């Protein structure tokens, strides 16, 4: 259940000031250099002023200066690990971005592929001026005031849980429960063979459940 870890990496050459204002923890401001990251515990909040805030400065108001990390399954990628997982970095633009979270439990894989958490962002507001009550940070005087931008991150009210299981084998089940010979007599060999052929045509069974993020 909530909250959930979300890793934010600063990509601005000027550094970033990040905070996560909410009712669970005290308001603190963290300074990140270019390439540094921190992990916040995020969840859905009813207050639009709660959530992750990132401050930096740039002459271009649409320049992203931070990224969100997701564990994506890309087995054919050159940068995938031995389990086929890639840490995918998604830009965070100034303004408000709403994130959908997907959690995958894959019982057909091992290592990093067995459990993955992904975030998919949608820009919902391009207002990038600082809202003081939504951040625990204050831009330093050395930053040009006209270039200071704020990016805000909110989690959607619900998220998806996907469970991937191995295909079910009717013949294996019957063999284990009552013996294949007895099963063939009791249930009919043709029906069992057909059901097993049908299940084998599916690479796996997938279950998708929607759960609240608050």
PDB file of C-alpha atoms in Angstrom:
ATOM      1  CA  UNK A   1       0.000   0.000   0.000  1.00  0.00           C
ATOM      2  CA  UNK A   2       0.854   3.690  -0.057  1.00  0.00           C
ATOM      3  CA  UNK A   3       3.268   5.385   0.006  1.00  0.00           C
ATOM      4  CA  UNK A   4       5.400   4.198  -2.927  1.00  0.00           C
ATOM      5  CA  UNK A   5       9.067   4.902  -3.786  1.00  0.00           C
ATOM      6  CA  UNK A   6       9.760   7.242  -6.700  1.00  0.00           C
ATOM      7  CA  UNK A   7      13.349   8.066  -7.680  1.00  0.00           C
ATOM      8  CA  UNK A   8      13.999  11.580  -9.008  1.00  0.00           C
ATOM      9  CA  UNK A   9      17.310  12.433 -10.721  1.00  0.00           C
ATOM     10  CA  UNK A  10      18.435  16.013 -11.323  1.00  0.00           C
ATOM     11  CA  UNK A  11      19.602  16.676 -14.896  1.00  0.00           C
ATOM     12  CA  UNK A  12      20.054  20.447 -14.684  1.00  0.00           C
ATOM     13  CA  UNK A  13      23.605  21.830 -14.981  1.00  0.00           C
ATOM     14  CA  UNK A  14      22.579  24.333 -12.282  1.00  0.00           C
ATOM     15  CA  UNK A  15      21.394  21.688  -9.826  1.00  0.00           C
ATOM     16  CA  UNK A  16      17.914  21.179  -8.350  1.00  0.00           C
ATOM     17  CA  UNK A  17      16.104  21.893  -5.099  1.00  0.00           C
ATOM     18  CA  UNK A  18      13.568  19.141  -4.367  1.00  0.00           C
ATOM     19  CA  UNK A  19      10.957  18.587  -1.674  1.00  0.00           C
ATOM     20  CA  UNK A  20       7.951  16.389  -0.970  1.00  0.00           C
ATOM     21  CA  UNK A  21       5.354  18.303   1.010  1.00  0.00           C
ATOM     22  CA  UNK A  22       2.650  16.151   2.585  1.00  0.00           C
ATOM     23  CA  UNK A  23       0.907  15.391   5.871  1.00  0.00           C
ATOM     24  CA  UNK A  24       3.047  12.324   6.612  1.00  0.00           C
ATOM     25  CA  UNK A  25       6.496  13.850   6.981  1.00  0.00           C
ATOM     26  CA  UNK A  26       8.118  17.144   7.919  1.00  0.00           C
ATOM     27  CA  UNK A  27       8.817  19.546   5.095  1.00  0.00           C
ATOM     28  CA  UNK A  28      12.479  19.392   4.110  1.00  0.00           C
ATOM     29  CA  UNK A  29      14.408  20.696   1.119  1.00  0.00           C
ATOM     30  CA  UNK A  30      17.113  18.626  -0.564  1.00  0.00           C
ATOM     31  CA  UNK A  31      19.771  20.046  -2.870  1.00  0.00           C
ATOM     32  CA  UNK A  32      20.830  17.813  -5.765  1.00  0.00           C
ATOM     33  CA  UNK A  33      23.722  18.350  -8.133  1.00  0.00           C
ATOM     34  CA  UNK A  34      23.473  17.399 -11.805  1.00  0.00           C
ATOM     35  CA  UNK A  35      23.301  13.589 -11.950  1.00  0.00           C
ATOM     36  CA  UNK A  36      22.393  13.092  -8.289  1.00  0.00           C
ATOM     37  CA  UNK A  37      19.129  11.433  -7.281  1.00  0.00           C
ATOM     38  CA  UNK A  38      16.874  10.939  -4.297  1.00  0.00           C
ATOM     39  CA  UNK A  39      13.937   8.637  -3.601  1.00  0.00           C
ATOM     40  CA  UNK A  40      10.663  10.063  -2.296  1.00  0.00           C
ATOM     41  CA  UNK A  41       7.753   8.166  -0.789  1.00  0.00           C
ATOM     42  CA  UNK A  42       4.810   9.310  -2.914  1.00  0.00           C
ATOM     43  CA  UNK A  43       1.050   8.804  -2.868  1.00  0.00           C
ATOM     44  CA  UNK A  44      -2.114  10.535  -3.990  1.00  0.00           C
ATOM     45  CA  UNK A  45      -3.065  13.625  -1.978  1.00  0.00           C
ATOM     46  CA  UNK A  46      -6.354  15.498  -2.107  1.00  0.00           C
ATOM     47  CA  UNK A  47      -4.543  18.808  -1.639  1.00  0.00           C
ATOM     48  CA  UNK A  48      -3.145  20.133  -4.948  1.00  0.00           C
ATOM     49  CA  UNK A  49      -0.316  21.748  -2.967  1.00  0.00           C
ATOM     50  CA  UNK A  50       1.058  18.413  -1.725  1.00  0.00           C
ATOM     51  CA  UNK A  51       3.528  16.254  -3.611  1.00  0.00           C
ATOM     52  CA  UNK A  52       7.003  16.441  -5.110  1.00  0.00           C
ATOM     53  CA  UNK A  53       8.353  19.840  -6.162  1.00  0.00           C
ATOM     54  CA  UNK A  54      11.539  20.495  -8.141  1.00  0.00           C
ATOM     55  CA  UNK A  55      13.108  23.940  -8.544  1.00  0.00           C
ATOM     56  CA  UNK A  56      15.837  24.900 -11.010  1.00  0.00           C
ATOM     57  CA  UNK A  57      16.499  27.638 -13.530  1.00  0.00           C
ATOM     58  CA  UNK A  58      16.776  27.768 -17.302  1.00  0.00           C
ATOM     59  CA  UNK A  59      16.390  30.307 -20.091  1.00  0.00           C
ATOM     60  CA  UNK A  60      14.035  27.881 -21.859  1.00  0.00           C
ATOM     61  CA  UNK A  61      10.770  27.374 -19.939  1.00  0.00           C
ATOM     62  CA  UNK A  62      10.252  23.966 -21.577  1.00  0.00           C
ATOM     63  CA  UNK A  63      13.663  22.524 -20.732  1.00  0.00           C
ATOM     64  CA  UNK A  64      13.310  19.393 -18.536  1.00  0.00           C
ATOM     65  CA  UNK A  65      15.713  19.409 -15.618  1.00  0.00           C
ATOM     66  CA  UNK A  66      14.855  16.158 -13.860  1.00  0.00           C
ATOM     67  CA  UNK A  67      13.836  12.588 -14.687  1.00  0.00           C
ATOM     68  CA  UNK A  68      11.734   9.841 -13.091  1.00  0.00           C
ATOM     69  CA  UNK A  69      13.095   6.272 -13.011  1.00  0.00           C
ATOM     70  CA  UNK A  70      11.003   3.271 -14.107  1.00  0.00           C
ATOM     71  CA  UNK A  71      11.919  -0.416 -14.294  1.00  0.00           C
ATOM     72  CA  UNK A  72      10.855  -1.459 -17.794  1.00  0.00           C
ATOM     73  CA  UNK A  73      11.064  -4.928 -19.320  1.00  0.00           C
ATOM     74  CA  UNK A  74      13.015  -4.610 -22.587  1.00  0.00           C
ATOM     75  CA  UNK A  75      14.832  -7.927 -23.091  1.00  0.00           C
ATOM     76  CA  UNK A  76      16.092  -7.021 -26.585  1.00  0.00           C
ATOM     77  CA  UNK A  77      17.605  -3.689 -25.559  1.00  0.00           C
ATOM     78  CA  UNK A  78      21.401  -3.400 -25.610  1.00  0.00           C
ATOM     79  CA  UNK A  79      21.349  -1.751 -22.177  1.00  0.00           C
ATOM     80  CA  UNK A  80      19.082  -4.338 -20.502  1.00  0.00           C
ATOM     81  CA  UNK A  81      20.452  -6.267 -17.533  1.00  0.00           C
ATOM     82  CA  UNK A  82      20.712 -10.061 -17.499  1.00  0.00           C
ATOM     83  CA  UNK A  83      17.012 -10.292 -16.552  1.00  0.00           C
ATOM     84  CA  UNK A  84      15.903  -8.060 -19.436  1.00  0.00           C
ATOM     85  CA  UNK A  85      15.140  -4.980 -17.329  1.00  0.00           C
ATOM     86  CA  UNK A  86      16.057  -1.411 -18.264  1.00  0.00           C
ATOM     87  CA  UNK A  87      15.922   1.582 -15.919  1.00  0.00           C
ATOM     88  CA  UNK A  88      13.957   3.963 -18.138  1.00  0.00           C
ATOM     89  CA  UNK A  89      14.351   7.698 -17.433  1.00  0.00           C
ATOM     90  CA  UNK A  90      11.388   9.973 -18.247  1.00  0.00           C
ATOM     91  CA  UNK A  91      11.748  13.752 -18.433  1.00  0.00           C
ATOM     92  CA  UNK A  92       9.930  15.961 -15.935  1.00  0.00           C
ATOM     93  CA  UNK A  93       8.953  19.269 -17.530  1.00  0.00           C
ATOM     94  CA  UNK A  94       8.297  22.531 -15.653  1.00  0.00           C
ATOM     95  CA  UNK A  95       4.646  22.739 -14.642  1.00  0.00           C
ATOM     96  CA  UNK A  96       2.460  19.929 -13.287  1.00  0.00           C
ATOM     97  CA  UNK A  97       2.834  16.310 -14.351  1.00  0.00           C
ATOM     98  CA  UNK A  98       0.361  13.622 -13.277  1.00  0.00           C
ATOM     99  CA  UNK A  99       1.788  10.104 -13.078  1.00  0.00           C
ATOM    100  CA  UNK A 100       0.079   6.753 -13.548  1.00  0.00           C
ATOM    101  CA  UNK A 101       1.847   3.933 -11.723  1.00  0.00           C
ATOM    102  CA  UNK A 102       1.923   0.313 -12.889  1.00  0.00           C
ATOM    103  CA  UNK A 103       3.271  -2.479 -10.688  1.00  0.00           C
ATOM    104  CA  UNK A 104       4.066  -5.816 -12.342  1.00  0.00           C
ATOM    105  CA  UNK A 105       4.564  -9.174 -10.640  1.00  0.00           C
ATOM    106  CA  UNK A 106       5.896 -11.566 -13.275  1.00  0.00           C
ATOM    107  CA  UNK A 107       6.023 -15.146 -12.022  1.00  0.00           C
ATOM    108  CA  UNK A 108       7.572 -16.302 -15.313  1.00  0.00           C
ATOM    109  CA  UNK A 109      10.754 -14.263 -14.740  1.00  0.00           C
ATOM    110  CA  UNK A 110      13.448 -14.061 -12.089  1.00  0.00           C
ATOM    111  CA  UNK A 111      15.689 -11.330 -10.683  1.00  0.00           C
ATOM    112  CA  UNK A 112      14.813  -7.755 -11.599  1.00  0.00           C
ATOM    113  CA  UNK A 113      12.137  -8.919 -14.051  1.00  0.00           C
ATOM    114  CA  UNK A 114      10.033 -10.550 -11.324  1.00  0.00           C
ATOM    115  CA  UNK A 115       8.914  -7.230  -9.831  1.00  0.00           C
ATOM    116  CA  UNK A 116       8.801  -3.886 -11.620  1.00  0.00           C
ATOM    117  CA  UNK A 117       7.383  -0.439 -10.848  1.00  0.00           C
ATOM    118  CA  UNK A 118       6.800   1.965 -13.745  1.00  0.00           C
ATOM    119  CA  UNK A 119       5.601   5.567 -13.921  1.00  0.00           C
ATOM    120  CA  UNK A 120       3.893   7.119 -16.957  1.00  0.00           C
ATOM    121  CA  UNK A 121       3.573  10.901 -16.917  1.00  0.00           C
ATOM    122  CA  UNK A 122       1.047  13.238 -18.515  1.00  0.00           C
ATOM    123  CA  UNK A 123       1.654  16.994 -18.505  1.00  0.00           C
ATOM    124  CA  UNK A 124      -1.528  18.599 -17.162  1.00  0.00           C
ATOM    125  CA  UNK A 125      -0.366  22.177 -16.507  1.00  0.00           C
ATOM    126  CA  UNK A 126       2.469  24.239 -17.991  1.00  0.00           C
ATOM    127  CA  UNK A 127       2.395  26.958 -15.308  1.00  0.00           C
ATOM    128  CA  UNK A 128       6.031  26.918 -14.203  1.00  0.00           C
ATOM    129  CA  UNK A 129       6.215  29.868 -11.827  1.00  0.00           C
ATOM    130  CA  UNK A 130       6.869  28.973  -8.185  1.00  0.00           C
ATOM    131  CA  UNK A 131       3.884  28.368  -5.920  1.00  0.00           C
ATOM    132  CA  UNK A 132       5.462  29.009  -2.481  1.00  0.00           C
ATOM    133  CA  UNK A 133       2.930  26.899  -0.541  1.00  0.00           C
ATOM    134  CA  UNK A 134       3.686  23.833  -2.700  1.00  0.00           C
ATOM    135  CA  UNK A 135       7.418  23.631  -1.985  1.00  0.00           C
ATOM    136  CA  UNK A 136       9.713  23.528   1.027  1.00  0.00           C
ATOM    137  CA  UNK A 137      12.540  25.081  -0.977  1.00  0.00           C
ATOM    138  CA  UNK A 138      13.455  28.655  -1.736  1.00  0.00           C
ATOM    139  CA  UNK A 139      15.416  29.633  -4.826  1.00  0.00           C
ATOM    140  CA  UNK A 140      18.808  31.137  -3.915  1.00  0.00           C
ATOM    141  CA  UNK A 141      19.499  34.778  -4.747  1.00  0.00           C
ATOM    142  CA  UNK A 142      22.209  33.680  -7.197  1.00  0.00           C
ATOM    143  CA  UNK A 143      19.557  32.196  -9.511  1.00  0.00           C
ATOM    144  CA  UNK A 144      18.186  34.705 -12.051  1.00  0.00           C
ATOM    145  CA  UNK A 145      14.635  35.342 -10.844  1.00  0.00           C
ATOM    146  CA  UNK A 146      13.214  35.444 -14.376  1.00  0.00           C
ATOM    147  CA  UNK A 147      14.639  31.989 -15.140  1.00  0.00           C
ATOM    148  CA  UNK A 148      13.546  30.083 -12.024  1.00  0.00           C
ATOM    149  CA  UNK A 149      11.095  27.264 -12.837  1.00  0.00           C
ATOM    150  CA  UNK A 150       9.087  24.831 -10.744  1.00  0.00           C
ATOM    151  CA  UNK A 151       8.098  21.303 -11.732  1.00  0.00           C
ATOM    152  CA  UNK A 152       5.455  19.516  -9.687  1.00  0.00           C
ATOM    153  CA  UNK A 153       4.709  15.798  -9.584  1.00  0.00           C
ATOM    154  CA  UNK A 154       1.392  14.236  -8.558  1.00  0.00           C
ATOM    155  CA  UNK A 155       0.391  10.591  -8.424  1.00  0.00           C
ATOM    156  CA  UNK A 156      -2.942   9.486  -9.893  1.00  0.00           C
ATOM    157  CA  UNK A 157      -5.661   8.400  -7.410  1.00  0.00           C
ATOM    158  CA  UNK A 158      -5.275   4.753  -8.415  1.00  0.00           C
ATOM    159  CA  UNK A 159      -2.691   2.432  -9.931  1.00  0.00           C
ATOM    160  CA  UNK A 160      -2.643  -0.864 -11.811  1.00  0.00           C
ATOM    161  CA  UNK A 161      -1.240  -4.143 -10.528  1.00  0.00           C
ATOM    162  CA  UNK A 162      -0.425  -6.692 -13.232  1.00  0.00           C
ATOM    163  CA  UNK A 163       0.282 -10.316 -12.324  1.00  0.00           C
ATOM    164  CA  UNK A 164       1.776 -12.591 -14.978  1.00  0.00           C
ATOM    165  CA  UNK A 165       1.555 -16.334 -14.364  1.00  0.00           C
ATOM    166  CA  UNK A 166       2.745 -19.456 -16.139  1.00  0.00           C
ATOM    167  CA  UNK A 167       0.187 -21.076 -18.504  1.00  0.00           C
ATOM    168  CA  UNK A 168      -2.053 -23.632 -16.831  1.00  0.00           C
ATOM    169  CA  UNK A 169      -1.651 -27.211 -18.044  1.00  0.00           C
ATOM    170  CA  UNK A 170      -4.767 -29.357 -17.747  1.00  0.00           C
ATOM    171  CA  UNK A 171      -2.844 -32.541 -18.454  1.00  0.00           C
ATOM    172  CA  UNK A 172      -0.298 -31.792 -15.708  1.00  0.00           C
ATOM    173  CA  UNK A 173      -3.074 -31.006 -13.254  1.00  0.00           C
ATOM    174  CA  UNK A 174      -4.988 -34.194 -14.001  1.00  0.00           C
ATOM    175  CA  UNK A 175      -1.809 -36.254 -13.876  1.00  0.00           C
ATOM    176  CA  UNK A 176      -0.900 -34.838 -10.481  1.00  0.00           C
ATOM    177  CA  UNK A 177      -4.388 -35.098  -8.978  1.00  0.00           C
ATOM    178  CA  UNK A 178      -5.705 -38.445 -10.111  1.00  0.00           C
ATOM    179  CA  UNK A 179      -3.248 -40.030 -12.497  1.00  0.00           C
ATOM    180  CA  UNK A 180      -3.370 -39.529 -16.256  1.00  0.00           C
ATOM    181  CA  UNK A 181      -4.819 -42.957 -16.999  1.00  0.00           C
ATOM    182  CA  UNK A 182      -7.710 -42.534 -14.574  1.00  0.00           C
ATOM    183  CA  UNK A 183      -8.294 -38.996 -15.815  1.00  0.00           C
ATOM    184  CA  UNK A 184      -8.475 -40.137 -19.415  1.00  0.00           C
ATOM    185  CA  UNK A 185     -11.147 -42.623 -18.457  1.00  0.00           C
ATOM    186  CA  UNK A 186     -13.076 -40.247 -16.170  1.00  0.00           C
ATOM    187  CA  UNK A 187     -12.930 -37.014 -18.168  1.00  0.00           C
ATOM    188  CA  UNK A 188     -12.230 -38.070 -21.718  1.00  0.00           C
ATOM    189  CA  UNK A 189      -8.854 -37.857 -23.422  1.00  0.00           C
ATOM    190  CA  UNK A 190     -10.051 -35.713 -26.305  1.00  0.00           C
ATOM    191  CA  UNK A 191     -11.347 -32.964 -24.015  1.00  0.00           C
ATOM    192  CA  UNK A 192      -8.130 -32.885 -21.983  1.00  0.00           C
ATOM    193  CA  UNK A 193      -5.887 -32.761 -25.050  1.00  0.00           C
ATOM    194  CA  UNK A 194      -7.973 -29.938 -26.534  1.00  0.00           C
ATOM    195  CA  UNK A 195      -7.893 -27.891 -23.289  1.00  0.00           C
ATOM    196  CA  UNK A 196      -4.141 -28.398 -22.950  1.00  0.00           C
ATOM    197  CA  UNK A 197      -3.561 -27.352 -26.579  1.00  0.00           C
ATOM    198  CA  UNK A 198      -5.691 -24.226 -26.027  1.00  0.00           C
ATOM    199  CA  UNK A 199      -3.869 -23.226 -22.827  1.00  0.00           C
ATOM    200  CA  UNK A 200      -0.441 -23.802 -24.401  1.00  0.00           C
ATOM    201  CA  UNK A 201      -1.305 -21.322 -27.162  1.00  0.00           C
ATOM    202  CA  UNK A 202      -1.278 -18.623 -24.484  1.00  0.00           C
ATOM    203  CA  UNK A 203       2.196 -17.634 -23.317  1.00  0.00           C
ATOM    204  CA  UNK A 204       0.864 -16.696 -19.884  1.00  0.00           C
ATOM    205  CA  UNK A 205      -2.167 -15.601 -17.907  1.00  0.00           C
ATOM    206  CA  UNK A 206      -2.310 -11.907 -17.012  1.00  0.00           C
ATOM    207  CA  UNK A 207      -4.417 -10.400 -14.228  1.00  0.00           C
ATOM    208  CA  UNK A 208      -4.903  -6.626 -14.015  1.00  0.00           C
ATOM    209  CA  UNK A 209      -6.196  -5.042 -10.787  1.00  0.00           C
ATOM    210  CA  UNK A 210      -6.810  -1.358 -10.047  1.00  0.00           C
ATOM    211  CA  UNK A 211      -5.950  -0.168  -6.524  1.00  0.00           C
ATOM    212  CA  UNK A 212      -5.994   3.238  -4.733  1.00  0.00           C
ATOM    213  CA  UNK A 213      -2.723   5.156  -4.270  1.00  0.00           C
ATOM    214  CA  UNK A 214      -3.883   6.981  -1.131  1.00  0.00           C
TER     215      UNK A 214
END
